[in-house]
JSON list of C-alpha atoms in Angstrom, two decimals:
[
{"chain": "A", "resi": 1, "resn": "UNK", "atom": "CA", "xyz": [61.28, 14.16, -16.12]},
{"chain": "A", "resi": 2, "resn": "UNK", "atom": "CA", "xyz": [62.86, 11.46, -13.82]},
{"chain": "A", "resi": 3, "resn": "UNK", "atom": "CA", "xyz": [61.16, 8.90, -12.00]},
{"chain": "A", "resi": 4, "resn": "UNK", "atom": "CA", "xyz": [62.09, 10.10, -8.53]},
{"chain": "A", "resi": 5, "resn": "UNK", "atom": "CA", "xyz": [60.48, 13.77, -9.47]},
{"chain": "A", "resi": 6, "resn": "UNK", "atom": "CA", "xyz": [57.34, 12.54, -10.07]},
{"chain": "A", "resi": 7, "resn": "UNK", "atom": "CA", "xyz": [57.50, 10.06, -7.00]},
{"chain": "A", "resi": 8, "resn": "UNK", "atom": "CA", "xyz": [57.95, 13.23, -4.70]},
{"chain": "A", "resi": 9, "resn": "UNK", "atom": "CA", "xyz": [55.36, 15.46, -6.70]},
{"chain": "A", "resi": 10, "resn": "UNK", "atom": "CA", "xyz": [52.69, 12.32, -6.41]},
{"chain": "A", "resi": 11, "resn": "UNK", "atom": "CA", "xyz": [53.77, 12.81, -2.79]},
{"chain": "A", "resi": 12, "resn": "UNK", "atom": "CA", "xyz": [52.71, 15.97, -2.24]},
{"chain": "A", "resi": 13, "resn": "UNK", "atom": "CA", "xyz": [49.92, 15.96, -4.31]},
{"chain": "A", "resi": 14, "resn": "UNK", "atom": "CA", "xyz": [48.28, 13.34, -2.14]},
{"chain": "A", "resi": 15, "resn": "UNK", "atom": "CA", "xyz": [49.08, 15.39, 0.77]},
{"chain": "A", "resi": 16, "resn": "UNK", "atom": "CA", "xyz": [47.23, 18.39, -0.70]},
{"chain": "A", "resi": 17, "resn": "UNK", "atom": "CA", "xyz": [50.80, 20.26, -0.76]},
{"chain": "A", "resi": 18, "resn": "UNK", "atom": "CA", "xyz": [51.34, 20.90, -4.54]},
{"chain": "A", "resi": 19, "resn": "UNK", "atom": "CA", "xyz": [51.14, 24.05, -6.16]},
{"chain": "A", "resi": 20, "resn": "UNK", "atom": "CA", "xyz": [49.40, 24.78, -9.47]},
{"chain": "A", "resi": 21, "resn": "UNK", "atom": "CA", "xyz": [52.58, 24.80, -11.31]},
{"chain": "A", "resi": 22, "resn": "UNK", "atom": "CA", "xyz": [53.32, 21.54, -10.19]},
{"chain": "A", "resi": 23, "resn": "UNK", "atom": "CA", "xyz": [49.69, 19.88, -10.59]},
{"chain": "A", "resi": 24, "resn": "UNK", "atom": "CA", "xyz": [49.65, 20.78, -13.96]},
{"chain": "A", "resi": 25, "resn": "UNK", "atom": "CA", "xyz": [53.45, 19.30, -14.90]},
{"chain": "A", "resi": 26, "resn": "UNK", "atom": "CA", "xyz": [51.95, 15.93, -12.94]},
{"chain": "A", "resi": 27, "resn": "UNK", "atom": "CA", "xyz": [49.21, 16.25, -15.46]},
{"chain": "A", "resi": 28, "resn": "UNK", "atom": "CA", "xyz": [51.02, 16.91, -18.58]},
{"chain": "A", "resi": 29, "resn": "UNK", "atom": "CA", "xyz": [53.65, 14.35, -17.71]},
{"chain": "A", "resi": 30, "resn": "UNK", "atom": "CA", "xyz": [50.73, 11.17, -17.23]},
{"chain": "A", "resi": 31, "resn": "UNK", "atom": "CA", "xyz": [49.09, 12.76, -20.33]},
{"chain": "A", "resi": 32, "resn": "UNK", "atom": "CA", "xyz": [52.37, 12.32, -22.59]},
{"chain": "A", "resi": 33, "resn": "UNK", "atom": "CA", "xyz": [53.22, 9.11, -24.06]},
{"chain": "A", "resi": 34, "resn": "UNK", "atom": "CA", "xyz": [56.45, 8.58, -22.16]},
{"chain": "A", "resi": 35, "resn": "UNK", "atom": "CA", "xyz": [55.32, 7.03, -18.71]},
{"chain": "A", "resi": 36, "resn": "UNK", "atom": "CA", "xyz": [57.04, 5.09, -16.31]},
{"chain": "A", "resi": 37, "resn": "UNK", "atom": "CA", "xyz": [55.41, 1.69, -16.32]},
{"chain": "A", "resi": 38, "resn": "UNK", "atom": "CA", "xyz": [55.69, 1.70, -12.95]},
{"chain": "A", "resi": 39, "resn": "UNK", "atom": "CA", "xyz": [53.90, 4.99, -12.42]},
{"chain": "A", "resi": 40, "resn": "UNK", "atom": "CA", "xyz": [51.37, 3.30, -15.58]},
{"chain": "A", "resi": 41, "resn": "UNK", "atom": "CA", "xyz": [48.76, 3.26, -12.77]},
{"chain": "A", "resi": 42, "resn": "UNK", "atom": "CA", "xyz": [47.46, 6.86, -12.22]},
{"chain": "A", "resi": 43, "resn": "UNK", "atom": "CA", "xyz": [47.84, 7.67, -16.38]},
{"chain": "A", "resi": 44, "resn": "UNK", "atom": "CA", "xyz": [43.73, 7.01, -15.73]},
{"chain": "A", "resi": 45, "resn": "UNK", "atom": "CA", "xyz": [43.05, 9.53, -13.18]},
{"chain": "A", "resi": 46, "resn": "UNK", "atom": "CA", "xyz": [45.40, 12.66, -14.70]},
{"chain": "A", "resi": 47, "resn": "UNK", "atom": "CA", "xyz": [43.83, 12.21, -17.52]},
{"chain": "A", "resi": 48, "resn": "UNK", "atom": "CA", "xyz": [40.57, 12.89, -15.86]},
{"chain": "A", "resi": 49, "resn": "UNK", "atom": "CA", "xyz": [41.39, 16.01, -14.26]},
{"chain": "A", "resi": 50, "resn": "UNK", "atom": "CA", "xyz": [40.58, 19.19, -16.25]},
{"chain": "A", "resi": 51, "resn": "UNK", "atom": "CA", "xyz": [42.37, 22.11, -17.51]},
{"chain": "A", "resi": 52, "resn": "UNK", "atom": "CA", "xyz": [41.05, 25.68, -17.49]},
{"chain": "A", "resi": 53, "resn": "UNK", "atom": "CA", "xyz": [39.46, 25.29, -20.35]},
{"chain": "A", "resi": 54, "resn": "UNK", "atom": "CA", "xyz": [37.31, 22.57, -19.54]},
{"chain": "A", "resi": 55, "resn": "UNK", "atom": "CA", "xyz": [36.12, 25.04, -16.72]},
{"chain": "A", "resi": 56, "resn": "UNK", "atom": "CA", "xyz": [32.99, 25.68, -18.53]},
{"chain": "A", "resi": 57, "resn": "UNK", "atom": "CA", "xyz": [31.74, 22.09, -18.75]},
{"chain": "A", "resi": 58, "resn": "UNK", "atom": "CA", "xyz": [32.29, 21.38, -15.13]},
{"chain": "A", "resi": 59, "resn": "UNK", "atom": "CA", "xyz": [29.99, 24.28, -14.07]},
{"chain": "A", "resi": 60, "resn": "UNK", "atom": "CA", "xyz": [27.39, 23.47, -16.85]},
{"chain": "A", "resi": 61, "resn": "UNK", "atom": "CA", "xyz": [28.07, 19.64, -15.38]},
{"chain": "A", "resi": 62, "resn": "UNK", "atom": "CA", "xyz": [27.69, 20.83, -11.53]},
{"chain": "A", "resi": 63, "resn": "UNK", "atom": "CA", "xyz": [24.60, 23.14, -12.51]},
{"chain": "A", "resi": 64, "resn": "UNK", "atom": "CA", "xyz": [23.18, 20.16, -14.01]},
{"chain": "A", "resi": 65, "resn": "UNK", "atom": "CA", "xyz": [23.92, 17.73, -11.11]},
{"chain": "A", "resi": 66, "resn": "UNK", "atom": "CA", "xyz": [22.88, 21.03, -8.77]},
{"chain": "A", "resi": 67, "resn": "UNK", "atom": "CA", "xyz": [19.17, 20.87, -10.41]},
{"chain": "A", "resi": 68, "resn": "UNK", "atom": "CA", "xyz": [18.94, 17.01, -9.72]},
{"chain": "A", "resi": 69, "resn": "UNK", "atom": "CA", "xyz": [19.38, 17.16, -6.39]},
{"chain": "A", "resi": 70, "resn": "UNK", "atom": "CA", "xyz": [17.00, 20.35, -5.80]},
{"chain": "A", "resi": 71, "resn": "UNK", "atom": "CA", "xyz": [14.46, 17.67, -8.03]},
{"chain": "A", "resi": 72, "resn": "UNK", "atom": "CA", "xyz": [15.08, 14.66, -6.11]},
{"chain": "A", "resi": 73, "resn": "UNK", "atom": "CA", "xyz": [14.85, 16.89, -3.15]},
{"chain": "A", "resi": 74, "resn": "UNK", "atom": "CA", "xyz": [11.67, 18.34, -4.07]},
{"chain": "A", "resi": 75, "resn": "UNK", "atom": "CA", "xyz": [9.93, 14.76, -5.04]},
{"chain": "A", "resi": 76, "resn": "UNK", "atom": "CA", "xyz": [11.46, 13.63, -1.60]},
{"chain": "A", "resi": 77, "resn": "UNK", "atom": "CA", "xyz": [9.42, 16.43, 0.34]},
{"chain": "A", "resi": 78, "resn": "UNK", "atom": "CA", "xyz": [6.39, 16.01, -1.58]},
{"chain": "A", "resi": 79, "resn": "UNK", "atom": "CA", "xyz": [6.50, 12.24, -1.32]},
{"chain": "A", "resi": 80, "resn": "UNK", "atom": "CA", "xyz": [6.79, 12.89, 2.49]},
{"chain": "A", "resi": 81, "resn": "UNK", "atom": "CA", "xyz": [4.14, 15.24, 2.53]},
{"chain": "A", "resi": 82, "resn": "UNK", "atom": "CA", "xyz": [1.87, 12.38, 0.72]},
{"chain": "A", "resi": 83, "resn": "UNK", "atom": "CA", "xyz": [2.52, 10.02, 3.27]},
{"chain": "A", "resi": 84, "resn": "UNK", "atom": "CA", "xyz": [1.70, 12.54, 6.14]},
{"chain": "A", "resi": 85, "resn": "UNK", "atom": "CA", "xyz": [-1.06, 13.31, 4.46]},
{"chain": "A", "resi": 86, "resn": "UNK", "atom": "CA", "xyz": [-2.42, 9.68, 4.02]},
{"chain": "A", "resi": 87, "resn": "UNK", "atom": "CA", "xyz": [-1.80, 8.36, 7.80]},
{"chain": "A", "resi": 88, "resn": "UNK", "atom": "CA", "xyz": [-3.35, 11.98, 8.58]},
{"chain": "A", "resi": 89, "resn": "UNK", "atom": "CA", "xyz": [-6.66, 11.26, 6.60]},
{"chain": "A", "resi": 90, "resn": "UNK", "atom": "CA", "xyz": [-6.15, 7.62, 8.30]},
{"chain": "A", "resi": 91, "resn": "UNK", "atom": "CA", "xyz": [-6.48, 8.98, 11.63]},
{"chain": "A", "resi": 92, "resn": "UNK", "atom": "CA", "xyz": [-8.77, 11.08, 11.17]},
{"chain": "A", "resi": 93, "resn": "UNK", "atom": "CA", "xyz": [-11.21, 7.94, 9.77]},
{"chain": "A", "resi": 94, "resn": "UNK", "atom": "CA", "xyz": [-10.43, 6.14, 12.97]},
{"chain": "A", "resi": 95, "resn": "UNK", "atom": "CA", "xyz": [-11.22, 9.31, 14.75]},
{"chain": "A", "resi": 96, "resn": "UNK", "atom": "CA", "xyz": [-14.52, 10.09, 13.49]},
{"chain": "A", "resi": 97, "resn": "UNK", "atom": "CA", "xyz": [-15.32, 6.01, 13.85]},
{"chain": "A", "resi": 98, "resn": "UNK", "atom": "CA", "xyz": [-14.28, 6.16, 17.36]},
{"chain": "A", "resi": 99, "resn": "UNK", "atom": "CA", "xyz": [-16.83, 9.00, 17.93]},
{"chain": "A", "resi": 100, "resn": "UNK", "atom": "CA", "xyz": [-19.66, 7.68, 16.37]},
{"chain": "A", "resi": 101, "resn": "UNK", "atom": "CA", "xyz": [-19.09, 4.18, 17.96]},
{"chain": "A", "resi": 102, "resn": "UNK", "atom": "CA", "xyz": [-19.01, 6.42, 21.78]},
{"chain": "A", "resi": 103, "resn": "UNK", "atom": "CA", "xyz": [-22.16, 8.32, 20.48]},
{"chain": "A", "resi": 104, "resn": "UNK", "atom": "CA", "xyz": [-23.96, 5.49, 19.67]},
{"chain": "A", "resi": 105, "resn": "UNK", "atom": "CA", "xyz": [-23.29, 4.05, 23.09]},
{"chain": "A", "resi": 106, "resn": "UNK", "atom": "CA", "xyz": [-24.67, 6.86, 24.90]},
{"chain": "A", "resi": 107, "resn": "UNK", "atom": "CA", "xyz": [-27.61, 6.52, 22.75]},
{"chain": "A", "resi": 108, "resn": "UNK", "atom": "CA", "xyz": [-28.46, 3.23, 23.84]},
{"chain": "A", "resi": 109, "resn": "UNK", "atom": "CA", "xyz": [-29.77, 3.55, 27.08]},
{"chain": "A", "resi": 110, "resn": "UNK", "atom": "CA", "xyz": [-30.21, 0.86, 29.49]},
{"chain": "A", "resi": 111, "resn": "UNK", "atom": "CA", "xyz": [-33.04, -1.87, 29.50]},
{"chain": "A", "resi": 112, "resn": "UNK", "atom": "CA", "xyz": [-36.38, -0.43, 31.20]},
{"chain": "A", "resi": 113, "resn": "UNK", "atom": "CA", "xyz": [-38.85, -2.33, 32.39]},
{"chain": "A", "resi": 114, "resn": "UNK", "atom": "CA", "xyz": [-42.46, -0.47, 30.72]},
{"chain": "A", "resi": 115, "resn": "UNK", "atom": "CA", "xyz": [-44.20, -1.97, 33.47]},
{"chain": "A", "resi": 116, "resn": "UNK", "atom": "CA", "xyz": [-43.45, -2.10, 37.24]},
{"chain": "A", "resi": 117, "resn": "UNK", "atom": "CA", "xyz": [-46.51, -4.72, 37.77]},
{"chain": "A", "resi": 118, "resn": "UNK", "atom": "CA", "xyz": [-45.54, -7.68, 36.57]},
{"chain": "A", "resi": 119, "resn": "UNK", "atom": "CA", "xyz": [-49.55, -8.78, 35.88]},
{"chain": "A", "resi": 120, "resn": "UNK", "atom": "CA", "xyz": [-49.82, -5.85, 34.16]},
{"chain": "A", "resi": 121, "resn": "UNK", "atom": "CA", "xyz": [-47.26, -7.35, 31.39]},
{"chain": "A", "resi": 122, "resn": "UNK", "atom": "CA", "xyz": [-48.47, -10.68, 31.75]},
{"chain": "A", "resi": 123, "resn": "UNK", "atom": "CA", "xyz": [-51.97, -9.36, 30.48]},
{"chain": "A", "resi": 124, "resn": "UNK", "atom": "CA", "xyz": [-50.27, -6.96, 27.80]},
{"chain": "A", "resi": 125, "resn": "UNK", "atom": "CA", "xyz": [-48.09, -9.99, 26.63]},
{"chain": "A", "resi": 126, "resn": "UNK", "atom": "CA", "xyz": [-50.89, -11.94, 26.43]},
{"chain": "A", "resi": 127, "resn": "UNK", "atom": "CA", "xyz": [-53.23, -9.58, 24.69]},
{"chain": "A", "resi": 128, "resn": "UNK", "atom": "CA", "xyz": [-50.44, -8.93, 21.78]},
{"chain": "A", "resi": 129, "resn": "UNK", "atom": "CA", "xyz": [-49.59, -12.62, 21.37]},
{"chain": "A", "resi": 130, "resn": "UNK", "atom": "CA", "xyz": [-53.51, -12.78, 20.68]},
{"chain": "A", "resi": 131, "resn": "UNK", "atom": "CA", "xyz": [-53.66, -10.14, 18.45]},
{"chain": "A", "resi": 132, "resn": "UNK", "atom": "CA", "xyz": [-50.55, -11.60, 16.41]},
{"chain": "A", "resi": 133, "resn": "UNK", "atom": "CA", "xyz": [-52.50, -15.01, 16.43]},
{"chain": "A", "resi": 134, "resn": "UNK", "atom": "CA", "xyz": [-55.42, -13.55, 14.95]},
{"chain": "A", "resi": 135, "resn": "UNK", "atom": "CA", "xyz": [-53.28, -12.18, 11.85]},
{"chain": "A", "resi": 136, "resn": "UNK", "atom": "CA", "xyz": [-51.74, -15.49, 11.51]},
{"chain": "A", "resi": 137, "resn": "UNK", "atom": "CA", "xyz": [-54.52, -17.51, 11.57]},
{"chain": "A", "resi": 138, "resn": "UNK", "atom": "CA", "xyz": [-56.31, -15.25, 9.49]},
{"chain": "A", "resi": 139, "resn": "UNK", "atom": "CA", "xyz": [-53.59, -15.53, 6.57]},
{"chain": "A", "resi": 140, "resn": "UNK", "atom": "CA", "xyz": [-53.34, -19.34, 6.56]},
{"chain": "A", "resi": 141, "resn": "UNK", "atom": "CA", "xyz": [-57.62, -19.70, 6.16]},
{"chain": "A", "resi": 142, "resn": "UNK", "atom": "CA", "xyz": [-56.04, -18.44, 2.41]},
{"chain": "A", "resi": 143, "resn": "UNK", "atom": "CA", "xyz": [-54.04, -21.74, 1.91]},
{"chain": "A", "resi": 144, "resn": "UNK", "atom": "CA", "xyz": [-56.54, -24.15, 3.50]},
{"chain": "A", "resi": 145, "resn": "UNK", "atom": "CA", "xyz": [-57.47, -24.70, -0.54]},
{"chain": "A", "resi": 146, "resn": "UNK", "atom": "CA", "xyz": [-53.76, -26.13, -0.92]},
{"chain": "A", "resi": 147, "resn": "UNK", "atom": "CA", "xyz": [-53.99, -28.48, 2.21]},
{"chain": "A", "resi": 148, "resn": "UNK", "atom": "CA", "xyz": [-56.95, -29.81, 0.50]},
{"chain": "A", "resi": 149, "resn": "UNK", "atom": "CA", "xyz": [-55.40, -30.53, -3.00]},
{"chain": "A", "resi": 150, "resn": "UNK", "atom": "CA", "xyz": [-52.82, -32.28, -1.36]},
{"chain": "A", "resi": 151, "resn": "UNK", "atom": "CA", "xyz": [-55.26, -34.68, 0.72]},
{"chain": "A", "resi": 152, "resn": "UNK", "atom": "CA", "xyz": [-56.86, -35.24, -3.06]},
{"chain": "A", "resi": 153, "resn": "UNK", "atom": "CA", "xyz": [-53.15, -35.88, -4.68]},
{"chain": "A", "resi": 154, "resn": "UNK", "atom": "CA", "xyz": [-51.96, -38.85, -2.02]},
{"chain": "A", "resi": 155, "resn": "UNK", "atom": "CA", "xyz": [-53.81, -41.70, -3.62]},
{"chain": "A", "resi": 156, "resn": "UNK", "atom": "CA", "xyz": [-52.86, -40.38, -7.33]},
{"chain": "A", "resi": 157, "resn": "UNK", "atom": "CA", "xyz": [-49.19, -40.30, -5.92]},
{"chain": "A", "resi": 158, "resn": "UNK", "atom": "CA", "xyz": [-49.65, -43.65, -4.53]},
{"chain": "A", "resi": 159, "resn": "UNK", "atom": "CA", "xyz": [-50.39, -44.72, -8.21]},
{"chain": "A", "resi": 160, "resn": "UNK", "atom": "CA", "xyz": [-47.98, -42.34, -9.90]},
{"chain": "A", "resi": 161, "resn": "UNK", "atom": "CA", "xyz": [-45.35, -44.61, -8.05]},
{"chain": "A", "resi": 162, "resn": "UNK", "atom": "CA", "xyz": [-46.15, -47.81, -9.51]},
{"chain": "A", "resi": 163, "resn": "UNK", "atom": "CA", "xyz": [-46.54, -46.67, -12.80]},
{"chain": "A", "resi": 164, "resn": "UNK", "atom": "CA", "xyz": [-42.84, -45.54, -12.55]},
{"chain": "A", "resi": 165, "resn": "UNK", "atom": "CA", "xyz": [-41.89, -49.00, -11.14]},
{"chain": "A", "resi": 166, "resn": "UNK", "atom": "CA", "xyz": [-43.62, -50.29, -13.81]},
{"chain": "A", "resi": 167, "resn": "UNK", "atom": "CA", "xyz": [-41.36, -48.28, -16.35]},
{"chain": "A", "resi": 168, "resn": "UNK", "atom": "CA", "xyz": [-38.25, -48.94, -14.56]},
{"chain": "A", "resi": 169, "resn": "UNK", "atom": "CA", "xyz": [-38.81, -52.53, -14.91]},
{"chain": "A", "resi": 170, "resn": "UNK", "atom": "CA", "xyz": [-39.48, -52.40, -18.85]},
{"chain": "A", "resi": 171, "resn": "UNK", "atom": "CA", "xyz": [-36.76, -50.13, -19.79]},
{"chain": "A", "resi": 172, "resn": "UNK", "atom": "CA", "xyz": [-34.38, -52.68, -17.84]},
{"chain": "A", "resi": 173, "resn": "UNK", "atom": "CA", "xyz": [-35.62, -55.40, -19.58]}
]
């Protein structure tokens, strides 16, 4: 086939225009050894197009392509569903946080005074702060033993320190 034939039938084939006839003599012609070097440059892509026969393999090819995209699909609406799901379960924390903080608010009720005489605290203040002296005092009488000893170490301290002066001095000499 000449030059100029296959020119006009890569033409039309571009332009969608070519018949089966003349698809399949485009495709025998770059699939025989005798190509125009010029035309050298779509030998590649005839030589990818399929005959009837190869039918079968497309489909099973498509059908295979068909499934990954329903999988990638399906992992793409379950990984959106996970990340509804997670800023749900986030809102619904700050939800239930929000609540208890406004519960806890109107818990805490405002500062009341217990007395409305103000001697009247001033003699209940002074009556606890007695009976919390009492307790005190009455737990240190305990450790008056230990204020002693300590009265009884001060002059053995006294001497404790120039025995270690005296030490010092002989282990420098």
């Amino acid at each position: 086939m000449k030059r100029k034939e296959i020119e006009i039938l890569l033409e039309k084939y571009f332009e969608a225009e070519t018949t089966i006839q003349e698809e399949k003599v485009l495709k025998e012609y770059f699939q025989g050894g005798a190509i125009d070097p010029e035309l050298e440059i779509y030998k590649m892509f005839f030589e990818t197009l399929t005959t009837e026969n190869d039918k079968v393999n497309i489909t099973e090819f498509e059908q295979s392509v068909l499934n990954r995209i329903t999988k990638n699909e399906q992992q793409s609406k379950n990984s959106s569903w996970n990340i509804w799901f997670k800023f749900s379960g986030i809102a619904a924390s700050i939800l239930i946080a929000i609540g208890g903080i406004t519960y806890y608010q109107k818990q805490q009720s405002a500062f009341k005074d217990t007395f409305s005489n103000p001697d009247e605290a001033l003699a209940y203040a002074h009556e606890t702060l007695v009976f919390v002296s009492e307790k005190y005092n009455k737990g240190i009488d305990h450790l008056q033993p230990v204020f002693f000893l300590n009265q009884a170490l001060q002059p053995l301290e006294s001497s404790l320190k120039m025995l270690q002066k005296g030490m010092e001095t002989i282990n420098t000499n």
